[in-house]
């Protein structure tokens, strides 16, 4: 006979000492155990399958909108938030730095363009006699600007012609002068001096003498004294020629200034 006491889950027989089990009772218990084992086995077999998500049943495909974080925010919202953060970062960077950066650039492209700007920055500092490298921090490069010497360049020289028929002497510089002055001092005669001055992009017409002339700008630029014994002829932005068509033995003093 079956027992009055049963197990909690499968309700198997739990006989006491004064109860007599029958073979059929064992058979029934074995059937219950076998059924429970099958159900357990089937549940393990299908354990990796999702049968329901957010009221969706059947063959469910998980999307970012279906998965929530511990705070209750979906993964999709978090991804959108991350994308917006990155997009705002690129827009802010492009806005602050300006061209050649663009908000449509990738971060790798922005990095490359910023490095190019730093390299150019360093090259310009080197041109101003400031030792620099594109590998330095931007802050370091900026701080070197205050070390640039703002003084204008100037240089002077003289040329002794000797006793020649025509004097023609070239002067070459490494920078563009804004003002050039030449003074001719004759080695023998005090009255045979000459003075000339040239000022870039000006209508300068008087230079210590009362008779100074300038040729049109579309020809060789030259300006000379009334005695015509000192002339300045512009050859290029960085070079000029001292000319005395009458020659003679003299010393020519010249001065070039960057205004």
Backbone as a ProteinNet text record, in pm:
[ID]
protein_1_A
[PRIMARY]
XXXXXXXXXXXXXXXXXXXXXXXXXXXXXXXXXXXXXXXXXXXXXXXXXXXXXXXXXXXXXXXXXXXXXXXXXXXXXXXXXXXXXXXXXXXXXXXXXXXXXXXXXXXXXXXXXXXXXXXXXXXXXXXXXXXXXXXXXXXXXXXXXXXXXXXXXXXXXXXXXXXXXXXXXXXXXXXXXXXXXXXXXXXXXXXXXXXXXXXXXXXXXXXXXXXXXXXXXXXXXXXXXXXXXXXXXXXXXXXXXXXXXXXXXXXXXXXXXXX
[TERTIARY]
84.8	0	89.3	36.7	113	118.7	223.8	245.7	159.9	125	51.3	144.9	270.6	370.2	433.5	440.3	495.9	611.7	703.3	809.5	748.8	818.6	761.6	745.3	844.6	839.9	777.8	827.1	777.4	666.3	639.4	536.7	564.3	686.9	723.2	681.9	665.1	621.7	731.5	687.7	776.7	708.1	741.8	673.7	728.9	636.7	676.3	693.4	735.9	765.6	645.1	525.8	409	335.3	398.3	334.3	405.6	326.1	379.4	367.6	481.1	476.2	442.8	383.8	354.7	446.1	459.5	541.5	488.4	360.8	301.3	338.7	355.7	395.4	536.8	625.5	761.2	759.3	675.2	665.3	618.6	519	466.8	573.7	647.2	754.7	861.2	893.7	994.8	948.5	819.3	763.5	776.3	746.8	757.5	903.2	995.8	1137.4	1181.6	1138.2	1175.2	1118.7	994.2	931.8	1005.9	1040.2	1110.7	1248.4	1315.1	1446.6	1438.2	1334.7	1316.5	1293.2	1210.7	1183.3	1310.2	1390.2	1515.6	1612.5	1620.6	1709.2	1669.4	1539.9	1490.9	1516.4	1500.7	1522.2	1668.9	1761.5	1903.9	1938	1876.9	1902.8	1862.1	1754.9	1703.5	1737	1832.5	1860.9	1918.3	1989.4	2051.4	1958.3	1835.8	1742.3	1657.9	1639.5	1553.8	1413.8	1318.4	1180	1093.6	1137.9	1056	1143.3	1131.5	1201.4	1106.8	1081.5	994	863.3	800.1	670.7	681.4	804.5	821.4	848.7	775.8	790.4	830.8	866.5	908	1057.4	1101	1242.7	1276.3	1325.6	1351.5	1494.3	1509.6	1641.2	1665	1766.9	1794.1	1849.7	1795	1843.1	1887.4	1963.3	2013.5	1899.2	1784.2	1669.8	1604.5	1635.3	1574.3	1654.2	1781.4	1868.9	1882.7	1863.4	1871.1	1989.8	2043.4	2151.1	2091.6	2178.2	2131.6	2047.4	2068.8	1993.4	1860.4	1833.8	1707.6	1713.5	1828.8	1844.8	1885.7	1826.1	1856.8	1996.2	2052.2	2183.7	2178.5	2065.5	2050.6	2064.3	2000.8	2010.3	2152.7	2221.4	2359.2	2449.8	2426.1	2504.7	2479.4	2353.4	2319.2	2386.4	2388.1	2451.2	2602	2663.5	2807.4	2838.2	2756.4	2775.4	2761.3	2659.4	2637.6	2755	2807.7	2922.5	3043.8	3070	3182.7	3160.8	3038.8	3007.6	3023.1	2974.8	2990.1	3137.8	3215	3358	3427	3393.8	3453.7	3410.7	3282.8	3233.7	3302.4	3318.5	3384	3530.3	3598.4	3739	3754.3	3667.6	3674.3	3641	3549.2	3509.7	3622	3691.9	3798.7	3921.1	3963.8	4085.4	4059.3	3942.5	3912.3	3977.5	3989.6	4049.2	4192.8	4235.8	4169.3	4079.9	4053.9	3970.5	3823.7	3751.2	3607.9	3537.8	3414.3	3339	3309.2	3321.7	3297.4	3421.8	3535.7	3658.2	3646	3719	3732.9	3835.9	3840.8	3938.6	4081.1	4102.9	4235.5	4274.2	4175.9	4202.2	4233	4158.7	4184.6	4325.4	4364.1	4497.7	4604.7	4588.5	4685.7	4693.7	4578	4576.9	4637.8	4611	4668.1	4819.5	4868.2	5013	5077	5008.6	5059.4	5067.7	4965.7	4967.8	5084.9	5110	5221.9	5356.1	5367.1	5491.1	5515.8	5409.3	5421	5455.1	5391	5417.3	5565.9	5618.9	5759.4	5851.9	5817.3	5899.4	5904.4	5789	5784.8	5867.5	5867.1	5948.8	6098	6133.1	6272.8	6317.9	6227.9	6259.5	6283.9	6229.9	6251.1	6361.7	6445.9	6562.2	6524.1	6412.4	6369.5	6371.3	6461.1	6471.2	6338.5	6280.8	6147.7	6133.2	6035.6	6005.1	5855.1	5802.3	5660.1	5620.6	5719.3	5688.8	5667.4	5696.6	5675.4	5526.1	5491.6	5351.8	5314.9	5186.6	5139.6	5168.6	5155.7	5182.5	5328.4	5419.2	5561	5590.9	5529.3	5550.4	5496.9	5379.3	5318.8	5406.9	5462.9	5545.6	5672.3	5715.1	5836.5	5814.4	5688.6	5659.7	5715.8	5704.9	5749.8	5901.9	5972	6117.6	6166.3	6074.5	6112.9	6158.1	6273	6325.9	6252.7	6176.8	6098.4	6178.7	6308.6	6387.3	6394.4	6388.9	6399.7	6545.3	6563.5	6698.8	6753.2	6882.9	6950.9	7094.9	7152.3	7290.7	7352.2	7481.5	7551.2	7681	7735.3	7860.7	7919.8	8033.8	8095.4	8170.9	8192.6	8259.7	8352.4	8478.3	8575.5	8593.6	8561.2	8554.7	8691	8782.6	8905.3	8876.1	8975.3	8959.3	8907.4	8773.3	8709.1	8615.7	8577.1	8489.3	8345.1	8297	8158.7	8160.9	8087.4	8078.7	7947.2	7956	7837	7866.1	7796.9	7826.1	7695.9	7688.4	7567.4	7573.4	7459.1	7444.8	7330.2	7356.1	7252.9	7229.4	7103.7	7064.9	6985.5	6958.9	6876.1	6733.8	6702.4	6569.8	6539	6411.4	6368	6381.1	6465.3	6477.7	6361.3	6325.9	6220.6	6278.3	6400.6	6464.6	6612.5	6661.9	6802.6	6859.2	6974.3	7040.4	7185.2	7231.6	7369.1	7431.4	7555.2	7628.8	7761.5	7788.1	7913.8	8007.3	8125.4	8227.9	8346.6	8366	8476	8609.2	8703.1	8833	8921.8	8882.9	8969.7	8897	8771.6	8701.3	8587	8583.3	8479.1	8341.9	8336.5	8207.6	8144.5	8218	8165.2	8110.3	8024.3	7959.2	7819	7761	7623.9	7551.9	7420.5	7341.9	7213.6	7168.7	7045.9	6972.8	6843	6761.7	6643.3	6609.9	6494.1	6408.1	6279.1	6184.3	6078.6	6067.9	5973.1	5829.3	5750.9	5607.3	5578.4	5654.6	5630.3	5647.2	5610.5	5629.6	5740.3	5840.5	5951.3	6021.2	6040.6	6100.2	6209.3	6239.6	6344.3	6431.4	6561.8	6653.7	6779.7	6772.7	6886.6	6934.9	6875.8	6908	6777.5	6783.7	6662	6627.1	6702.9	6678.6	6691.7	6583.1	6583.7	6468.6	6492.2	6390.1	6372.4	6255.3	6226.1	6165.5	6212.5	6159.5	6027.5	5943.2	5817.9	5843.8	5747.6	5766.1	5771.4	5722.2	5723.5	5858.6	5953.5	6089.5	6181.2	6312.6	6405.5	6384.2	6359.3	6339.3	6474.4	6490.6	6612.6	6583.4	6662.8	6648.3	6789.3	6814.2	6951.5	6954.3	7076	7091.4	7099.9	7096.6	7100.7	7229.2	7334.8	7462	7469.7	7373.4	7367.3	7489.4	7558.6	7680.3	7654.6	7528.9	7494.9	7354.2	7343.1	7212.3	7187.5	7058	7015.6	6923.4	6959.4	6873.2	6830.1	6698.4	6642.6	6646.7	6713.9	6723.7	6617.6	6590.4	6488.4	6445.7	6360.6	6316.8	6432.7	6540.3	6649.5	6784.5	6784.5	6912.7	6896.6	7002.8	7003.2	7144.1	7155.3	7282.9	7311.9	7437.5	7484.4	7552.5	7505.7	7555.9	7603.8	7718.7	7770.6	7816.9	7735.9	7769.8	7895.3	7943.5	8059.8	8187.6	8175.2	8292.3	8380.6	8508.9	8604	8633.9	8733.4	8772	8688.5	8612	8522.9	8493.5	8437.4	8390.8	8239	8168	8021.7	7977.8	7910.4	7858.9	7709.9	7666.3	7525.3	7465.8	7337.2	7262.5	7127.2	7094.2	6963	6890.8	6763.1	6685.7	6553.1	6510.9	6378.5	6286.9	6194	6105.9	5988.2
-118.8	0	125.1	233.3	358	418.6	501.1	561.3	686.5	716.5	840.4	961.4	941	1051	1052	1171.9	1188.6	1290.6	1275	1376.2	1505.9	1618.3	1750	1775.7	1741.4	1780.1	1673.8	1549.8	1445	1362.3	1384.8	1307.8	1158.6	1124.3	983	926.8	798.2	733.2	738.5	766.4	759.4	669.5	540.8	445.2	451	428.8	411.2	260.7	231.8	91.9	-1.1	50.7	-35.6	-39.6	20.2	19.2	-82.1	-143.3	-245.5	-200.2	-170.2	-124.8	-240.1	-201.7	-298.4	-270.2	-371.2	-353.4	-240.2	-228.7	-123.9	15.1	29.6	159	198	100.8	127.4	167.2	97.9	128	271.8	315.5	451.8	554.5	524.6	615.4	626.2	510.2	512.8	594.8	586.8	665	815.5	853.3	994	1044.4	959.4	996.4	1008.5	915.4	917.6	1041.6	1075.7	1193.5	1322.3	1329	1448.1	1460	1345.3	1346.4	1397.6	1352.7	1395.2	1546.9	1597.6	1740.9	1821.2	1770.1	1837.8	1835.1	1719.9	1705	1798.9	1805.7	1893.6	2041.4	2077	2217.4	2256.5	2164	2192.3	2204	2120.7	2120.8	2252.7	2310.5	2435.8	2557.1	2538.2	2645.4	2770.8	2760.5	2877.5	2958.8	2913.1	2981.8	3081.2	3200	3302.1	3287	3264.5	3241.5	3364.9	3464.1	3583.7	3699	3815.7	3938.9	4056.2	4130.8	4248.4	4215.8	4106.9	4062.9	4011.9	3990.9	3931	3783.3	3698.5	3553.9	3489	3361.7	3288.7	3302.4	3301.1	3318.8	3467.3	3507.5	3648.8	3685.2	3795.6	3852.4	3970.5	3960.4	4066.6	4190.5	4305.4	4433.1	4518.8	4625.8	4714.1	4774.1	4790.2	4850.8	4753.4	4623.1	4522.7	4496.9	4540.6	4511.2	4634.9	4618.3	4729.3	4712.2	4826.3	4824.5	4813.8	4809.4	4797.3	4916.9	5031.9	5153.8	5162.3	5067	5067.1	5133.9	5193	5257.5	5152.1	5156.4	5056.1	5078.8	4971.1	4980.2	5075.1	5076.1	5165.9	5311.2	5348.6	5486.6	5521.3	5424.5	5447.7	5465.8	5385.2	5398.2	5532	5575.7	5706.4	5818.5	5802.3	5902.9	5909.9	5795.1	5789.8	5851.2	5820.7	5877.8	6029.6	6079.2	6223.4	6292.7	6227.1	6282.3	6295.5	6191.1	6194	6297.9	6306.3	6402	6545.5	6572.7	6706.6	6739.5	6638.8	6660.4	6702.8	6638	6674	6813.1	6845.8	6978.2	7087.9	7064.9	7164.4	7182.7	7072.3	7080.1	7155.1	7123.8	7190.2	7338.5	7371.6	7511.3	7593	7535.4	7608.2	7625.4	7518.2	7524.1	7585.7	7558.4	7612.2	7531.5	7593.9	7526.6	7486.5	7366.7	7277.9	7171.3	7178.9	7078.6	7099.1	6989	6991.2	6892.7	6926.2	6837.7	6702.8	6694.7	6567.6	6478.2	6530.7	6450.9	6339.2	6233.4	6130.7	6180.7	6114.6	6155.8	6133.5	6027.5	6002.8	6114.2	6158.7	6267.1	6397.1	6423.5	6543.8	6540.3	6424.2	6410	6440.7	6388.9	6411	6558.7	6624.1	6766.2	6854.2	6822.1	6900	6882.9	6762.3	6740	6819.8	6828.1	6908.3	7055.6	7104.2	7242.8	7266.4	7171.9	7185	7185.7	7101.2	7097.9	7231.1	7288.3	7418.5	7526.5	7520.1	7614.1	7610.1	7489.6	7473.2	7526.8	7502.1	7551.5	7703.4	7767.2	7913.7	7969.4	7898.8	7942.7	7929.1	7819.9	7800.4	7913.2	7956	8067	8196.4	8204.6	8321	8293.2	8195.1	8161	8108.4	8033.8	7969.2	7817.9	7748.6	7603.6	7538.2	7460.6	7404.1	7271.1	7192.9	7064	7039.1	6973	6940.3	6839.5	6773.6	6677.1	6744.3	6873.5	6945.4	6967.5	6995.7	7026.3	7161.4	7179.9	7306.4	7421.1	7395.9	7498.6	7543.2	7447.1	7479.7	7565.8	7532.1	7609.8	7751.9	7764.9	7897.7	7985.5	7927.3	8005	8057.3	7996.2	8042.5	8170	8203.9	8324	8448.4	8453.6	8572	8586.9	8482.3	8490.3	8541.2	8559.9	8608.9	8754	8783.7	8920.7	9004.4	9104.5	9183.5	9293.9	9306.3	9413.7	9402	9517.2	9520.9	9503.3	9445.1	9421.7	9547.7	9563.7	9668.3	9626.3	9673.9	9640.6	9757	9778.3	9884.3	9829.3	9900.6	9858.7	9971.6	9946.9	10046.6	9975.5	10050.5	9995.6	10102.2	10066.5	10157	10115.6	10208	10173.5	10173.1	10257.4	10276.5	10367.7	10397.1	10490.6	10415.9	10408.6	10337.6	10432.6	10393.2	10478.7	10472.9	10352.5	10333.8	10244.9	10286.4	10206.3	10127.3	9997.5	9912	9805.7	9815.8	9727.9	9668.9	9534.7	9466.1	9436.2	9451.7	9417	9316.9	9202.1	9099	9079.4	9075.7	9056.1	8926.6	8885.2	8767.6	8806.5	8933.4	8983.8	9105	9145.1	9255	9387.9	9480	9610.3	9701.7	9790.8	9888.8	10025	10046.8	10175.1	10150.6	10213.7	10201.5	10342.4	10368.8	10497.9	10474.5	10556.6	10547.4	10687.6	10698.8	10824.5	10803.4	10886.8	10879.4	10989.3	10948.7	11044.2	11033	11137.6	11138.2	11135.9	11059.2	11047.5	11170.5	11257	11371.3	11505.5	11511.2	11639.3	11645.3	11750.5	11765.4	11793.7	11850.5	11887	11774.4	11671.6	11564.7	11450.3	11485.6	11383.8	11354.8	11249.4	11218.7	11143.6	11154.8	11082	11033.4	10915.4	10858.6	10780.6	10776.7	10701.9	10640.5	10519.2	10449	10396.3	10424.1	10375.9	10293.3	10167.3	10076.2	10123.8	10113.9	10144.8	10284.3	10382.5	10519	10615.1	10741.3	10846.5	10940.4	10884.4	10962.5	11038.9	11170.6	11249.9	11344.7	11348.9	11436.8	11362.6	11362.5	11292.8	11375.1	11472.1	11556.1	11644.1	11634.3	11724	11779.7	11880.4	11943.6	11898.2	11804.2	11761.7	11610.1	11538.8	11393.8	11343.7	11242.5	11194	11042.9	10994.7	10852	10807.5	10694.7	10642.4	10570.9	10548.7	10474.1	10334.3	10281	10152	10035.3	10055.5	9943.6	9930.5	10019	10007	9974.5	9972.8	9956.7	10070	10036.2	10140.1	10201.3	10331.3	10395.9	10540.8	10590.5	10726.6	10779.9	10905.7	10954	11102.9	11150.2	11290.9	11377.2	11506.4	11598.7	11587.4	11548.8	11534.9	11404.9	11314.1	11185.7	11099.1	11123.5	11049	10928.3	10908.7	10790.1	10746.3	10623.7	10571	10438.1	10412	10282.9	10217.7	10100.2	10027.4	9895.9	9876.3	9757.6	9639.2	9532.7	9411.5	9308.2	9295.2	9201.6	9247.9	9168	9204.9	9210.6	9135.8	9125.9	9171.4	9235	9278.8	9411.5	9489.4	9617.4	9644.5	9746	9780.9	9928.4	9956.6	10095	10129.7	10238.1	10275.2	10420.3	10442.3	10578.2	10580.3	10637.8	10632.9	10711.8	10798.1	10879.7	10823	10726.9	10660	10752.9	10728.5	10802.7	10728.4	10769	10704.5	10760.4	10673.5	10718.9	10604	10638.6	10539.2	10554.3	10443.7	10444.8	10377.8	10454.6	10404.2	10375.5	10256.1	10220.8	10168	10187.1	10145.1	10090.1	9969.8	9907.4	9879.9	9916.3	9906.8	9837.6	9752.3	9691.1	9772.6	9846.2	9932.4	9855
0	0	0	-56.9	-59.9	78.8	97.4	228.3	245	370.2	397.5	391.3	419.1	411.9	273.3	215	80.4	84.4	-13.5	-26.3	-78.9	-55.2	-83.9	-233	-314.6	-455.7	-546.5	-538.8	-629.1	-566.4	-437.6	-366.5	-372	-343.9	-336.2	-198.8	-196.3	-71.3	34.3	157.7	273.7	378.9	372.9	460	602.6	694.8	835.2	864.5	984.8	1018.8	1016.4	1038.1	1042.5	909.4	800.4	669.6	579.8	489.2	403.4	256.8	193	52.5	-41.1	-152.3	-257	-376.6	-459.6	-578.9	-665.7	-677.1	-761	-708.2	-574.6	-516.7	-562.7	-566.4	-614.6	-762.8	-837.5	-980.9	-1001.6	-926	-938.1	-900.5	-793.4	-753.7	-864	-923.9	-1031.1	-1151.3	-1182.3	-1293.5	-1265.1	-1139.5	-1102.3	-1114.9	-1069.2	-1077.3	-1223	-1305.3	-1446.7	-1517.6	-1484.4	-1544.2	-1503.3	-1375.4	-1326.4	-1391.2	-1410.2	-1473.6	-1617.1	-1690.9	-1830.5	-1838.1	-1749.7	-1749.6	-1720	-1625.7	-1592.4	-1709.8	-1775.7	-1890.4	-2004.6	-2032.4	-2139.2	-2107.1	-1982	-1944	-1959.3	-1931.6	-1948.9	-2097.5	-2178.1	-2321.1	-2384.8	-2343.5	-2399.5	-2313.4	-2223.4	-2127.2	-2190.9	-2308.6	-2368.9	-2456	-2473.9	-2561.9	-2483.2	-2545.4	-2484.4	-2541.7	-2454	-2499.8	-2487.8	-2408.8	-2390	-2342	-2410.5	-2370.9	-2392.3	-2284.6	-2294.5	-2367.3	-2323.4	-2378.6	-2521.8	-2572.6	-2704.3	-2684	-2755.3	-2736.1	-2867.9	-2859.7	-2978.8	-2998.2	-3124.5	-3157	-3147.8	-3032.7	-3004.5	-3044.4	-3119.7	-3152.3	-3060.6	-2978.1	-2882.3	-2952.4	-2921.8	-2972.4	-2854.1	-2886.6	-2781.1	-2700.5	-2765.9	-2696	-2598.3	-2613.2	-2526.4	-2399.1	-2397.4	-2283.8	-2197	-2068.1	-1974.9	-1880.8	-1838.7	-1740.4	-1601.2	-1501	-1362.7	-1320.5	-1384.7	-1349.2	-1421.7	-1510.3	-1581.7	-1717.5	-1753.7	-1884	-1986.2	-2103.8	-2205.5	-2263.1	-2316.4	-2379.7	-2498.8	-2568.5	-2682.7	-2639.3	-2529.2	-2480.1	-2440.9	-2378.5	-2339.1	-2462.5	-2566.8	-2688.6	-2756.5	-2759	-2815.8	-2737.4	-2605.9	-2520	-2547.9	-2565	-2594.1	-2729.6	-2829.1	-2962.4	-2958.7	-2887.4	-2878.3	-2809.8	-2707.6	-2635.3	-2729.1	-2808.5	-2901.8	-3011.5	-3061.6	-3167.7	-3117.9	-2997	-2939.2	-2918.3	-2878.5	-2858.5	-2987.8	-3099.7	-3228.4	-3272.9	-3251.6	-3290.2	-3209.4	-3080.1	-2994.7	-3035.4	-3065.3	-3103.9	-3236.1	-3333.5	-3463.7	-3451.1	-3359.5	-3340	-3278.6	-3181.5	-3112	-3201.1	-3269.6	-3350	-3487	-3544.3	-3676.3	-3787.2	-3905.8	-4020.9	-3989.8	-4035.1	-4130.4	-4066.3	-3935.3	-3870.6	-3908	-3915.1	-3943.8	-3851.2	-3813.2	-3724.1	-3789.3	-3921.1	-3991	-3992.8	-3944.5	-3939.8	-3836.9	-3859.9	-3756.3	-3654.8	-3537.8	-3438.4	-3489.9	-3566.8	-3623.6	-3720.6	-3801.9	-3896.5	-3822.9	-3714.7	-3635.2	-3576.1	-3525.9	-3468.1	-3572.2	-3693.7	-3800.4	-3837.4	-3846.6	-3884.9	-3775.8	-3651.9	-3540.8	-3538.9	-3566.6	-3570.5	-3682.2	-3797.1	-3908.4	-3870.1	-3798.3	-3751.4	-3656.3	-3566.5	-3472.6	-3546.5	-3649	-3726.4	-3796.9	-3854	-3920	-3818.6	-3703.3	-3594.2	-3557.8	-3541.2	-3504.2	-3613.4	-3740.1	-3851.6	-3853.5	-3826.8	-3824.1	-3708.1	-3595.6	-3482.4	-3513.8	-3582.2	-3621.6	-3713.7	-3805.1	-3895.3	-3818.3	-3697.9	-3610.4	-3507.8	-3540	-3458	-3319.7	-3313.9	-3190.3	-3211.6	-3141.2	-3155.4	-3116.3	-3208.3	-3184.5	-3256.2	-3209.5	-3271.3	-3264.2	-3367.2	-3370.1	-3264.4	-3202.3	-3096.7	-2961.5	-2952.2	-2827.5	-2805.2	-2680.2	-2649.5	-2709.5	-2737	-2793.6	-2698	-2569.3	-2469.2	-2475.7	-2495.8	-2505	-2627.6	-2741	-2862.8	-2847.8	-2786.6	-2769.1	-2680.5	-2575.7	-2482.8	-2548.5	-2659.9	-2726.9	-2807.5	-2831.8	-2910.5	-2842.1	-2708.7	-2635.6	-2638.6	-2683.2	-2691.2	-2826.3	-2920.1	-3052.4	-3041.6	-3099.1	-3096.8	-3202	-3158.6	-3253.6	-3322.3	-3294.9	-3352.2	-3504.6	-3570.2	-3715.3	-3757.3	-3872.3	-3923.3	-3990.3	-3986.3	-4060.7	-4083	-4188.3	-4219.1	-4297.9	-4280.4	-4351.4	-4408.7	-4506	-4566.6	-4649.6	-4709.2	-4796.8	-4908.1	-5014	-5131.3	-5188.5	-5207.3	-5267.5	-5413.1	-5501.9	-5643.9	-5712	-5664.6	-5741.6	-5859.6	-5938.8	-6050.1	-6172.2	-6183.6	-6295.8	-6368	-6489.3	-6569.3	-6521.2	-6487.5	-6441.6	-6318.4	-6215.5	-6093.5	-6093.7	-6070.7	-6060.2	-5954.7	-5842.2	-5728.1	-5674.6	-5669.8	-5624.5	-5474.6	-5409.5	-5268.4	-5255.3	-5195	-5174.6	-5025.6	-4985.9	-4846.3	-4832.5	-4708.1	-4681.9	-4641	-4649.8	-4614.3	-4701.4	-4702.8	-4788.2	-4714.9	-4764.1	-4699.5	-4737.8	-4646.5	-4674.2	-4709.7	-4667.1	-4694.3	-4724.3	-4832.3	-4871.1	-4891.1	-4834	-4850.8	-4894.9	-4990.2	-5039.9	-5040.1	-4992.3	-4993.2	-5065.1	-5166.5	-5242.6	-5194.8	-5152.9	-5110.9	-5205.8	-5282.9	-5379	-5305.7	-5357	-5292.1	-5314.5	-5413.6	-5444.5	-5433.6	-5476.7	-5487	-5385.7	-5305.8	-5204.3	-5264.3	-5382.4	-5441	-5521.5	-5548.4	-5632.5	-5547.2	-5452	-5369.5	-5425.4	-5379.3	-5419.3	-5308.9	-5302.6	-5203.9	-5268.9	-5232.4	-5289.1	-5181.2	-5194.5	-5097.5	-5169.7	-5128.1	-5184.8	-5071.8	-5077.1	-4977	-5048.4	-5010.7	-5075.5	-5057.7	-5167.1	-5163.6	-5107.7	-5153	-5107.9	-5224.8	-5204.2	-5304.2	-5258.1	-5192	-5137.7	-5251.6	-5233.3	-5339.9	-5291.5	-5164.5	-5115	-5015	-5037.3	-4949	-4930.6	-4841.3	-4805.9	-4919	-5036.1	-5146.5	-5200	-5279.7	-5330.6	-5470.8	-5523.8	-5660.2	-5668.1	-5634.2	-5630.8	-5716.6	-5799.8	-5892.5	-5878.3	-5914.5	-5909.7	-6040.6	-6094.2	-6219.7	-6193.4	-6296.8	-6279.1	-6224.4	-6151	-6083.7	-6181	-6305.7	-6399.1	-6470.3	-6441.5	-6492.3	-6375.4	-6400.7	-6288.2	-6191.5	-6065.7	-5964.6	-5928.6	-5948.9	-5902	-5866.4	-5776.4	-5728.3	-5702.7	-5737.2	-5731.1	-5697.4	-5665.6	-5629.6	-5753.9	-5730.3	-5843.6	-5923.3	-5857.9	-5929.2	-6007.3	-5984.6	-6054.6	-6026.7	-5916.6	-5887.5	-5798.3	-5748.8	-5670.1	-5708	-5752.9	-5791.4	-5719.6	-5691.3	-5634	-5734.6	-5778.1	-5871.4	-5804.4	-5795.4	-5729.2	-5826	-5783.4	-5866.2	-5828.6	-5699.3	-5650.6	-5512.2	-5445.5	-5310.5	-5211.9	-5241.1	-5143.8	-5199.5	-5314.7	-5371	-5444.5	-5445.9	-5517.3	-5570.3	-5658	-5720.5	-5697.3	-5663.3	-5652.2	-5784.6	-5849	-5981.5	-5980.5	-6041.2	-6067.1	-6211.9	-6301.7	-6444.7	-6481.7	-6390.6	-6423.1	-6361.3	-6275.8	-6220.5	-6139.2	-6148.5	-6068.1	-5938.7	-5869	-5744.7	-5630.5	-5565.7	-5458.7	-5364.3	-5248.2	-5152.1	-5139.1	-5152.1	-5147.2	-5015.8	-4932.6	-4805	-4822.7	-4783	-4799.5	-4669.3	-4655.7	-4536.9	-4581.3	-4536.5	-4566.4	-4434.7	-4430.1	-4305.4	-4333.2	-4241.4	-4244.9	-4153.2	-4213.7	-4134.3	-4078.3
[MASK]
+++++++++++++++++++++++++++++++++++++++++++++++++++++++++++++++++++++++++++++++++++++++++++++++++++++++++++++++++++++++++++++++++++++++++++++++++++++++++++++++++++++++++++++++++++++++++++++++++++++++++++++++++++++++++++++++++++++++++++++++++++++++++++++++++++

